[in-house]
CSV table of C-alpha atoms and ligand atoms in Angstrom, one decimal:
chain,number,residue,atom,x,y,z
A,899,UNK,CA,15.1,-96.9,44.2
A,900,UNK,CA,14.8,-99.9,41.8
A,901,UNK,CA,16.3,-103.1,42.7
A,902,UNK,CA,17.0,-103.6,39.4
A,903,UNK,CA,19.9,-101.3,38.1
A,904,UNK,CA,19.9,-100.9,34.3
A,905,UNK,CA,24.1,-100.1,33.5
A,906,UNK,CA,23.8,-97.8,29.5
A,907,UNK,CA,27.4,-96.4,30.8
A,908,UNK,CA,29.7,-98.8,28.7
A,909,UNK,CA,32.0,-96.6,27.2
A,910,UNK,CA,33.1,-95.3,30.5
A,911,UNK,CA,33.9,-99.1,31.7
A,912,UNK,CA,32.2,-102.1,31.0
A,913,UNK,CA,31.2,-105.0,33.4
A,914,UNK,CA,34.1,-107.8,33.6
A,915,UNK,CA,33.8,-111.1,31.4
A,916,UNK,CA,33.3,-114.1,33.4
A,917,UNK,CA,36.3,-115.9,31.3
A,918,UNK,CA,38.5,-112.9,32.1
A,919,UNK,CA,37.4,-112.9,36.4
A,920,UNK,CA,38.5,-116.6,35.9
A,921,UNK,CA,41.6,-115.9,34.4
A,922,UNK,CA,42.7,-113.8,36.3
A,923,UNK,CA,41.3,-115.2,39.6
A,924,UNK,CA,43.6,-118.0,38.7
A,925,UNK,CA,46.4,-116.5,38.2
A,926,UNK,CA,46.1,-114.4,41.7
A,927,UNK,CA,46.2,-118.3,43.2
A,928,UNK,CA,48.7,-120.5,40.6
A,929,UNK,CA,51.0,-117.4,39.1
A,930,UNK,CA,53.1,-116.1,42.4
A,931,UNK,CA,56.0,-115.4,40.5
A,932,UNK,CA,57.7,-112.3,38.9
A,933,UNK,CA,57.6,-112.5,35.3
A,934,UNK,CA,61.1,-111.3,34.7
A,935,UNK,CA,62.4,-114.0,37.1
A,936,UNK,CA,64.4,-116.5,35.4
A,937,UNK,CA,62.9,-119.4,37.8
A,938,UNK,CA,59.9,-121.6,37.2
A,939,UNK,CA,57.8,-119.4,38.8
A,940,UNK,CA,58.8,-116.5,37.0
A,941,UNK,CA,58.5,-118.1,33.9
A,942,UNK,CA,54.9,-118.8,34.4
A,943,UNK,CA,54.3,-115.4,34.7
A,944,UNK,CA,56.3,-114.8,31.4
A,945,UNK,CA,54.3,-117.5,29.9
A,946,UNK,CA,51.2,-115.0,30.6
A,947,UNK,CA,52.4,-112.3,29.5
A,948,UNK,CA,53.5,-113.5,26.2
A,949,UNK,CA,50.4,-115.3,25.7
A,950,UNK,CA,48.1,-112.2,26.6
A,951,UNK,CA,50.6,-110.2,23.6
A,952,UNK,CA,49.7,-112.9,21.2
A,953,UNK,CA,46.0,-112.8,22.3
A,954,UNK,CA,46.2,-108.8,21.9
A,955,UNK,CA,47.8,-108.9,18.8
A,956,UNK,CA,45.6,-111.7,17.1
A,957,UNK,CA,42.4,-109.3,18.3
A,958,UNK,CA,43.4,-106.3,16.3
A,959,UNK,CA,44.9,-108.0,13.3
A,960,UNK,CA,49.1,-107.0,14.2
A,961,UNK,CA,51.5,-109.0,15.6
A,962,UNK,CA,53.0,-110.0,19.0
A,963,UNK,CA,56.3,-108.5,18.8
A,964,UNK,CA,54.7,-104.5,18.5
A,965,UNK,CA,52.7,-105.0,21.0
A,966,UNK,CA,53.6,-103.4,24.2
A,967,UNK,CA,51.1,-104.1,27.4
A,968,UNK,CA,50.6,-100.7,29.0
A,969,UNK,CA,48.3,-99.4,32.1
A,970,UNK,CA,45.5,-98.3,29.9
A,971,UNK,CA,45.3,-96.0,27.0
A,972,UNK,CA,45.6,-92.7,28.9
A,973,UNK,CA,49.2,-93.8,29.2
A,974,UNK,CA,49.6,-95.5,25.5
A,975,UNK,CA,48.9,-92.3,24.1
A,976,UNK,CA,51.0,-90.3,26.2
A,977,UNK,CA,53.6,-92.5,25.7
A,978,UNK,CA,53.0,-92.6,21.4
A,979,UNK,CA,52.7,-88.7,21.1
A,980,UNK,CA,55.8,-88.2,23.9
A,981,UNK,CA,58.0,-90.6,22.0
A,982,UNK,CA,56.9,-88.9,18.7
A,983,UNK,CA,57.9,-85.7,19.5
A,984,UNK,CA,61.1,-87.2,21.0
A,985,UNK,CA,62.4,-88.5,18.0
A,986,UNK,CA,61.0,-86.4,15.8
A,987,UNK,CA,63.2,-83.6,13.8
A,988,UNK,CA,60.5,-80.6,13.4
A,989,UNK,CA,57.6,-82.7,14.7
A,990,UNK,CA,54.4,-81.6,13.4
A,991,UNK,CA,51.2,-83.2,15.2
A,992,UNK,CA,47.7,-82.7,14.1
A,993,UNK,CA,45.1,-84.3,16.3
A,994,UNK,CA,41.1,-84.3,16.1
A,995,UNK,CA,39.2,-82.1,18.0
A,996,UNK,CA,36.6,-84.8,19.4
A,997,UNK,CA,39.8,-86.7,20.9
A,998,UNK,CA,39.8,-88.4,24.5
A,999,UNK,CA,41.7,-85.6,27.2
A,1000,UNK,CA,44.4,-88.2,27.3
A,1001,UNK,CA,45.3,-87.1,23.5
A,1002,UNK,CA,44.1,-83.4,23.8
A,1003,UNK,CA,45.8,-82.6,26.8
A,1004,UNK,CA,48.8,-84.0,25.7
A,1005,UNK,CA,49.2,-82.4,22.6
A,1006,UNK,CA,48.2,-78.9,24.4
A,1007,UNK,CA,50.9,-79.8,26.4
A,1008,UNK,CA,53.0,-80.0,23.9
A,1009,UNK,CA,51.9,-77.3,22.0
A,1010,UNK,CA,52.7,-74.6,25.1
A,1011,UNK,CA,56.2,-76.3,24.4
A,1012,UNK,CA,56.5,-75.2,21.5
A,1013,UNK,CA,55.8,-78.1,19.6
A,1014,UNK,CA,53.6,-77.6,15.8
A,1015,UNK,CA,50.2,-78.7,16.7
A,1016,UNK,CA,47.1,-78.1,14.5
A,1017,UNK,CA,43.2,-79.2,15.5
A,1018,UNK,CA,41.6,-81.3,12.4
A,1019,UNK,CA,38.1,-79.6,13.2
A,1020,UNK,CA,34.7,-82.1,12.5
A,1021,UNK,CA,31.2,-80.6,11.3
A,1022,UNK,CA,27.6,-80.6,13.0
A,1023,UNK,CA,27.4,-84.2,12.5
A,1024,UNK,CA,31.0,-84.9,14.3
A,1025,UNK,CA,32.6,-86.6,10.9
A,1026,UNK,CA,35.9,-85.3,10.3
A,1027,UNK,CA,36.2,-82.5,7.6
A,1028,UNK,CA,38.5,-84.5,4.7
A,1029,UNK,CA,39.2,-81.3,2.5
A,1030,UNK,CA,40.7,-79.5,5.7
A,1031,UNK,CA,43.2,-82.4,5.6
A,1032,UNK,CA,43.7,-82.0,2.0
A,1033,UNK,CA,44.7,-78.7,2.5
A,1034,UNK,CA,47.2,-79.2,6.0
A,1035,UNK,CA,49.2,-82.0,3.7
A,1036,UNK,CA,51.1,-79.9,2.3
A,1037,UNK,CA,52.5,-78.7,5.4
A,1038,UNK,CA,54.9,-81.4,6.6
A,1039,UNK,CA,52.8,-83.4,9.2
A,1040,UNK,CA,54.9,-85.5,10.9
A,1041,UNK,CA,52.2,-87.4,12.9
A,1042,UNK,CA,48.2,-87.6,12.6
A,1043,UNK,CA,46.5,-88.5,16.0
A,1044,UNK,CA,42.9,-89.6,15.1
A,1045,UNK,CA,40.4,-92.2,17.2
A,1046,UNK,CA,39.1,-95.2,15.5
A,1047,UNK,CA,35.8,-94.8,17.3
A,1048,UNK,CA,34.8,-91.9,19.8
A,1049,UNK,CA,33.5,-92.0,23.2
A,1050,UNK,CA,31.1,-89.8,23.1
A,1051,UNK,CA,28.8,-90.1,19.9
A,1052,UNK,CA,30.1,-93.5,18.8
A,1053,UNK,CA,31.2,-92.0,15.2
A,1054,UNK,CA,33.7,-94.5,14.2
A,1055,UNK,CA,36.0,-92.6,11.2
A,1056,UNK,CA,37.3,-94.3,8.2
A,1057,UNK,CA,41.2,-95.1,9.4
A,1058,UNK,CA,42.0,-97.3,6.1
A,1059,UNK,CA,40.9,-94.1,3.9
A,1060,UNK,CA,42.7,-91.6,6.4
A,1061,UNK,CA,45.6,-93.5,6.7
A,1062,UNK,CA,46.5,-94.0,2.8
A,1063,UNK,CA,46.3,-90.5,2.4
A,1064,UNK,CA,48.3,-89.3,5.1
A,1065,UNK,CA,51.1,-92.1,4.0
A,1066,UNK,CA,51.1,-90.8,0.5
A,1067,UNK,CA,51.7,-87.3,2.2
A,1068,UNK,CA,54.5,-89.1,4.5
A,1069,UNK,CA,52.8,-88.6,7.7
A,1070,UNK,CA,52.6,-91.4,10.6
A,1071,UNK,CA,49.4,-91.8,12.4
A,1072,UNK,CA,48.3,-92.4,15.8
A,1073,UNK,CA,45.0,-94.7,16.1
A,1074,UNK,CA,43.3,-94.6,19.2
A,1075,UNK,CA,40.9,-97.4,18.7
A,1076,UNK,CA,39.7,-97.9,22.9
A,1077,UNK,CA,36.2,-97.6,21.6
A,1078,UNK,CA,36.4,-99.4,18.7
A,1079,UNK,CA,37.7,-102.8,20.1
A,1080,UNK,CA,35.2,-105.6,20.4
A,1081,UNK,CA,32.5,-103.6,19.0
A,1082,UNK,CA,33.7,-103.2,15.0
A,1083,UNK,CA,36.2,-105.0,12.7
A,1084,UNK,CA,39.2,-103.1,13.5
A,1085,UNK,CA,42.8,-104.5,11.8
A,1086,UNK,CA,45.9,-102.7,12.3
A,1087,UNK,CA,48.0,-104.5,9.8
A,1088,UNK,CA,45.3,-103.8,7.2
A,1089,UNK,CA,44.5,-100.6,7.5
A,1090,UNK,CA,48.7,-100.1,7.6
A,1091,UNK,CA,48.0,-98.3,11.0
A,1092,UNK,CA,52.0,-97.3,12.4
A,1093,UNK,CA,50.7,-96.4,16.4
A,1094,UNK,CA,47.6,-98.1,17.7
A,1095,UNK,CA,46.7,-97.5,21.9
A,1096,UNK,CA,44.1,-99.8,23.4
A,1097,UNK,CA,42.2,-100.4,26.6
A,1098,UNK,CA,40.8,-103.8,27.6
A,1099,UNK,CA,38.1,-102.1,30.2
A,1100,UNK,CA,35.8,-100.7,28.2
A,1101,UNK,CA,34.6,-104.1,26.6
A,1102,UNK,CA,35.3,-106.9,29.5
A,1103,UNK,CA,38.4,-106.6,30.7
A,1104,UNK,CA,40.2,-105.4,33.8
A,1105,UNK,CA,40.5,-101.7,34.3
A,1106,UNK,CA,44.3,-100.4,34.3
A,1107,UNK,CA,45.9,-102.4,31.6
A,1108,UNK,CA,45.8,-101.8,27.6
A,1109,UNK,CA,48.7,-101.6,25.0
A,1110,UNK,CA,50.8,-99.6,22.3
A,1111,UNK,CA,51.0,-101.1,19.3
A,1112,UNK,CA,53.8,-100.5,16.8
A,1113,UNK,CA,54.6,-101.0,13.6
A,1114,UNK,CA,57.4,-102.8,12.7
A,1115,UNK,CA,60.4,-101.2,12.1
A,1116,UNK,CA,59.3,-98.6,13.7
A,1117,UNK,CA,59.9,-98.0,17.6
A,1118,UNK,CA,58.2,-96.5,20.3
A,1119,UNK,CA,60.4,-95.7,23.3
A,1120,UNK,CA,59.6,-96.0,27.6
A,1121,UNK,CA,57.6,-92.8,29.0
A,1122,UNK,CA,60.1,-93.2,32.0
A,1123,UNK,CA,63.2,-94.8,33.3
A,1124,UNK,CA,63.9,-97.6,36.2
A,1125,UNK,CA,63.4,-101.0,34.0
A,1126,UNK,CA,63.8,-103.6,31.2
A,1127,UNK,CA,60.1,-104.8,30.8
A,1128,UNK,CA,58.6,-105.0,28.0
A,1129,UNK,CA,61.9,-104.7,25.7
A,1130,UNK,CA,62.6,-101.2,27.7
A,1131,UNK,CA,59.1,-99.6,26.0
A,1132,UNK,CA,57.3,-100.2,29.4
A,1133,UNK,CA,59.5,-100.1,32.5
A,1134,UNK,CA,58.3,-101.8,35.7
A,1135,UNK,CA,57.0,-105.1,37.2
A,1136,UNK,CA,54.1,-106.7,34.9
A,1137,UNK,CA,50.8,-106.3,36.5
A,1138,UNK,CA,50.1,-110.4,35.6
A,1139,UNK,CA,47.0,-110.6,37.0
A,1140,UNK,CA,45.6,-107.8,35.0
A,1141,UNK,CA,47.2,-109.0,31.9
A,1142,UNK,CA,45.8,-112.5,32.4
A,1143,UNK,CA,42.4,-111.1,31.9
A,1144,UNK,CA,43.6,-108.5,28.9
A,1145,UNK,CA,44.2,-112.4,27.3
A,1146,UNK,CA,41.3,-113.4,28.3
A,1147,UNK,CA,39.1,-110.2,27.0
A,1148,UNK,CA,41.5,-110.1,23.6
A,1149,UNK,CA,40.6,-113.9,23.2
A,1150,UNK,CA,36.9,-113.2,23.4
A,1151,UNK,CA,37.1,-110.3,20.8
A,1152,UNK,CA,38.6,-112.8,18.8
A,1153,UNK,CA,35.7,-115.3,19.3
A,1154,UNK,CA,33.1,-113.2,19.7
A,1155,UNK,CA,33.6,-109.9,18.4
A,1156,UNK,CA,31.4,-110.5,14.7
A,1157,UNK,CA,28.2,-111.9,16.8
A,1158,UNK,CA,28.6,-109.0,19.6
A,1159,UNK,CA,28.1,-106.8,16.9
A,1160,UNK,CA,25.5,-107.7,14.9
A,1161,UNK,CA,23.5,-108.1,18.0
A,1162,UNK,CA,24.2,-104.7,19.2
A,1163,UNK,CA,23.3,-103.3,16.4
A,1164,UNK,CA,19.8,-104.7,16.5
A,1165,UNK,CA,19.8,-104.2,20.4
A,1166,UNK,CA,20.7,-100.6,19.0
A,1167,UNK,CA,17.8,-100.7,16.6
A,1168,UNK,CA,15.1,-101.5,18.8
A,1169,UNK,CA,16.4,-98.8,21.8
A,1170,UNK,CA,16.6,-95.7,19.4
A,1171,UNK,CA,12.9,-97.2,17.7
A,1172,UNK,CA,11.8,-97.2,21.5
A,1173,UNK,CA,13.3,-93.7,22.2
A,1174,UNK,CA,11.4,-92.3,18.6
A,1175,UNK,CA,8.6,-93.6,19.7
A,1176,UNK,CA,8.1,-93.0,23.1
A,1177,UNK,CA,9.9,-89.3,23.3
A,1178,UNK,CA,8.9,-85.7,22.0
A,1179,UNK,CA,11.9,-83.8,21.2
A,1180,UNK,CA,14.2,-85.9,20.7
A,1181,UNK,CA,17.9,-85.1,18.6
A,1182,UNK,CA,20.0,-87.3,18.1
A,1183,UNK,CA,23.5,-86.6,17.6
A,1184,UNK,CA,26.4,-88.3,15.7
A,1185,UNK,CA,27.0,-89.3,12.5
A,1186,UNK,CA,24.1,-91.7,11.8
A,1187,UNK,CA,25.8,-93.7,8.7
A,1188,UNK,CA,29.0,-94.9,10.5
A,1189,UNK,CA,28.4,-95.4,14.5
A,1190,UNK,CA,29.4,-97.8,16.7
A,1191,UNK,CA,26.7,-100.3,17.2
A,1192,UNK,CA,26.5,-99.6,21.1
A,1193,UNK,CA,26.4,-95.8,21.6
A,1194,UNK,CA,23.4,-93.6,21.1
A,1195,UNK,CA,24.1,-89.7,21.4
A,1196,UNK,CA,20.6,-88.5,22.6
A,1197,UNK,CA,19.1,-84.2,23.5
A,1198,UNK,CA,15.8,-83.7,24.7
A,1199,UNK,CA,14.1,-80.7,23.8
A,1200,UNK,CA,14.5,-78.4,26.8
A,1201,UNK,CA,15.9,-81.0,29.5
A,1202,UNK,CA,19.1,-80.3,30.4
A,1203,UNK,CA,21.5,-83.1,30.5
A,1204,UNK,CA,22.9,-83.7,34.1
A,1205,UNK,CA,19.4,-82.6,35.3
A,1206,UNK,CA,18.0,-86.0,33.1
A,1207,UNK,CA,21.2,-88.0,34.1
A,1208,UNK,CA,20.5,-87.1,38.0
A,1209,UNK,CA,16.8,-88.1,37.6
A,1210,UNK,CA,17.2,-91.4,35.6
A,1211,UNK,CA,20.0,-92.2,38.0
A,1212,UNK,CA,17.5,-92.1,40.9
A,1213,UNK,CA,15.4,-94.1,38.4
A,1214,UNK,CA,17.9,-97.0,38.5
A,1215,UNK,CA,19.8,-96.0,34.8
A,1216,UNK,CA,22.8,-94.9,34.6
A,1217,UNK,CA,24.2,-93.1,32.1
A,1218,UNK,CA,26.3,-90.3,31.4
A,1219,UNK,CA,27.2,-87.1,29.6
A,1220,UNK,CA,30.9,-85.9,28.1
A,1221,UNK,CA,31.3,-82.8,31.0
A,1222,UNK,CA,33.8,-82.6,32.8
A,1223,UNK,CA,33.9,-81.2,36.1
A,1224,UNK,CA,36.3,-78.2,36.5
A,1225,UNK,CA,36.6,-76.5,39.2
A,1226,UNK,CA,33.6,-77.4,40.6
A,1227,UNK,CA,31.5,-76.3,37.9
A,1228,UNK,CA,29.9,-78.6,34.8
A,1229,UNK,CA,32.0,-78.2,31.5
A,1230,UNK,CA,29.7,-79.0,28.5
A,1231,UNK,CA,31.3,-82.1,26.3
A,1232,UNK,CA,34.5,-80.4,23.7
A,1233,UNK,CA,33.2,-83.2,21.5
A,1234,UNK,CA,29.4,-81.6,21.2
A,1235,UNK,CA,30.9,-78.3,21.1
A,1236,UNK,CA,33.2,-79.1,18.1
A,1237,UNK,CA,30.3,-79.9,16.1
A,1238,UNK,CA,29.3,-76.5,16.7
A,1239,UNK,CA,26.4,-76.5,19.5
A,1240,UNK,CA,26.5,-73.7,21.8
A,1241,UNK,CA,27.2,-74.1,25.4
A,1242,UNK,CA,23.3,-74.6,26.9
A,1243,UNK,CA,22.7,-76.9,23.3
A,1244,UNK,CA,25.8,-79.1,24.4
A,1245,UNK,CA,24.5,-79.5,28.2
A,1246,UNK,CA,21.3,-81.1,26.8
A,1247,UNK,CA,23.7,-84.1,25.3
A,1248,UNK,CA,23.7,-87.3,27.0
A,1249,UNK,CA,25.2,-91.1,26.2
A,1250,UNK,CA,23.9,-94.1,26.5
A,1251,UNK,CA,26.2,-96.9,25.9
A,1252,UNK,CA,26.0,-100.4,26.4
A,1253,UNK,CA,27.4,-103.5,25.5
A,1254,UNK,CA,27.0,-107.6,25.0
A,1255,UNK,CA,25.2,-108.9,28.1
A,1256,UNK,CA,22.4,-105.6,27.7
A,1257,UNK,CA,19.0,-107.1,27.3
A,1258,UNK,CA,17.4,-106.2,24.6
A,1259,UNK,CA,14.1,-105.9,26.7
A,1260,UNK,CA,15.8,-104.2,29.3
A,1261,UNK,CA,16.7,-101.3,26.8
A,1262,UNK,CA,13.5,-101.1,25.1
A,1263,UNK,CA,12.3,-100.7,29.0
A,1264,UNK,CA,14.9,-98.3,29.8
A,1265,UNK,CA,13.5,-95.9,26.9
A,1266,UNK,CA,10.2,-95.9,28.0
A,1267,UNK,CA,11.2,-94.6,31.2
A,1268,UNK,CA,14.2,-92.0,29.9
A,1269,UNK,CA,11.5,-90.5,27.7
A,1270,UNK,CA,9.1,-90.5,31.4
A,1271,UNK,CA,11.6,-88.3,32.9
A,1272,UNK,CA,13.1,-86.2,29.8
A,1273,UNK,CA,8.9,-85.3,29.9
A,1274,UNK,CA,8.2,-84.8,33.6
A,1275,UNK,CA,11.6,-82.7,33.9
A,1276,UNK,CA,10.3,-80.8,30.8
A,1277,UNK,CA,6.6,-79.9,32.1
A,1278,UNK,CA,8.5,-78.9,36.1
A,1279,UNK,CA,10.6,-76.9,33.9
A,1280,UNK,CA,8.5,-74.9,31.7
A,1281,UNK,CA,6.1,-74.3,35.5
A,1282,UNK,CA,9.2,-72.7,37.5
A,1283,UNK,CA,9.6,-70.1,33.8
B,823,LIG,N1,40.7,-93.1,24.7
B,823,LIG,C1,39.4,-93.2,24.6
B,823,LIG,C2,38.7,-93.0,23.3
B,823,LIG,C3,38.6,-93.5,25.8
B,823,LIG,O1,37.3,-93.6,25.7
B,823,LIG,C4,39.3,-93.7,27.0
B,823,LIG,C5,38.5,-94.0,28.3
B,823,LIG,N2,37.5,-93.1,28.6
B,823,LIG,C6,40.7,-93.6,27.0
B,823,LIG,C7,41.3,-93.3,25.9
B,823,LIG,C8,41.5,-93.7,28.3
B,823,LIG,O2,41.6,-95.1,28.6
B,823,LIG,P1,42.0,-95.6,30.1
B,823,LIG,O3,40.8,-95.5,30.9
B,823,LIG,O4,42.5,-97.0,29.8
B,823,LIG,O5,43.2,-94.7,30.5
């Protein structure tokens, strides 16, 4: 094996900042104290919390008072579509069919509740069909649930245009902008977003700690009981450490967002100029005019996917594809397949993702030797037929 591991698995987590290890590393030795203590020490803590909200809410353009600090987005959005449905008088949720589980699974839930639901399908290219929505907004949505950015292909959808014509149709929506955080311009109080959920580890931060964001005048209420924290919305003891380096990961977005992106995007340039160039058969997926700057969606030709992923991992890359693993056996990506790929076309789709401290060298490298494999598995493959 190399000695030299090359990491193109981003959107699953991303390597810690060194300002947010510090941050939090001093807070594990200065901040003892409980930050709903009324003593000094627990008003140190408080004093990181409340900073880390500020830092949050100056990141995605809101402000500090909707911003609830959470375990991570799987919760947020449990806790925006639970609440929803909660308070809602004939709730009617239409969600995205290229969603994260922690939205689609919810709102199946939901659904076997007996709870409206409708799927806002997407076409070959992933982009979200705008004339089904046209039609469905006549039908008394109470709540949209659509990502800023997805996981899988990196197709970041226009949530100014989407949400301006769901409020002229009096529907609230749900932004989950996980991927889209430190990698595009994202700005809740601009694009009138009412529920945004975030995740601080797929861009620097710790794993285990993102945010709800709210609207004001709107409310989002506690998933479960036992506590005051957070205003009620978020019951139990702050997780301090991890929300020192959520501050410190929101502060760099803030600082550094604009030059992370244009230089992903040219690191993104020069990989998929690599991957043309060096690979026959290569697709890739997504929509091309509006992806994130750090995610390509790539199919060889007759290589399937976790057969590439197991022999590049071997290779030192890793990487990754969207199946999931149920029981036992490989599920092909729901995102690939709701752009209409059949089951053995989905398998051939794998991600490679990857973020600020990526060499540009080392991805230009890293093609040569993924279109290496995707060729040698190809030749071993069409021998054993
Ligand atoms: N939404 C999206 C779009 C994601 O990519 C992820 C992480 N894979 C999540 C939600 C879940 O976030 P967390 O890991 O913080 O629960």
């Amino acid at each position: 094996m190399r000695s030299q591991r090359t990491y193109l698995d981003w959107n699953a987590t991303a390597p810690v900042l060194e300002s947010v290890r510090d941050a939090m590393v001093e807070v594990l030795d200065e901040v003892p104290g409980n930050a709903s203590s009324v003593h000094q020490h627990g008003q140190k803590a408080r004093a990181v919390v409340e900073r880390a909200r500020r830092s949050i809410a100056a990141a995605v353009g809101a402000q500090p008072q909707g911003v609830v600090i959470t375990g991570g987005a799987t919760e947020s959005n449990n806790q925006v579509l639970r609440h929803h449905v909660r308070t809602t008088d004939n709730p009617r949720i239409v969600s995205t069919a290229v969603e994260h589980p922690s939205v689609i699974e919810v709102v199946e839930q939901l659904d076997q509740q007996g709870v409206n639901t409708e799927i806002w399908p997407v076409d070959r290219r992933g982009r979200l069909d705008m004339q089904w929505l046209s039609r469905r907004l006549d039908d008394e949505v109470t709540l949209v649930s659509v990502m800023w950015a997805n996981n899988e292909t990196g197709n970041v959808h226009d949530i100014p245009g989407i949400v301006e014509q769901l409020h002229e149709a009096g529907a609230l929506v749900h932004v989950d902008a996980t991927q889209a955080l430190g990698r595009i311009d994202i700005d809740f109080d601009e694009a009138g977003v009412d529920y945004m959920t975030l995740s601080f580890h797929k861009m620097g931060g710790p794993k285990g700690v993102g945010a709800t964001v709210v609207r004001e005048g709107l409310k989002v209420s506690a998933l479960y009981a036992g506590g005051h924290q957070e205003r009620g919305r978020r019951p139990g003891t702050e997780n301090v450490v991890a929300v020192a380096g959520a501050d410190a990961a929101a502060e760099a977005v803030v600082q550094r967002r604009e030059q992370w992106s244009e230089m992903l995007r040219e690191h993104r340039r020069a990989f998929v100029d690599a991957l043309h160039q060096e690979s026959s058969g290569l697709e890739l997926r997504g929509d091309r005019d509006a992806q994130l700057p750090n995610t390509v969606n790539a199919a060889f030709e007759g290589v399937d996917g976790e057969d590439l992923l197991m022999a590049l991992d071997l290779e030192g890359i890793s990487a990754s594809s969207g199946s999931a693993c149920t029981a036992g056996s490989l599920e092909p990506s729901h995102v690939i397949l709701a752009m209409g790929y059949d089951e053995a076309d989905a398998r051939r789709s794998v991600r490679f993702s990857f973020g600020p401290t990526t060499k540009r060298e080392e991805l230009v490298e890293a093609a040569r030797r993924i279109a290496e494999v995707a060729d040698r598995l190809r030749q071993m493959d069409a021998q054993w037929r």
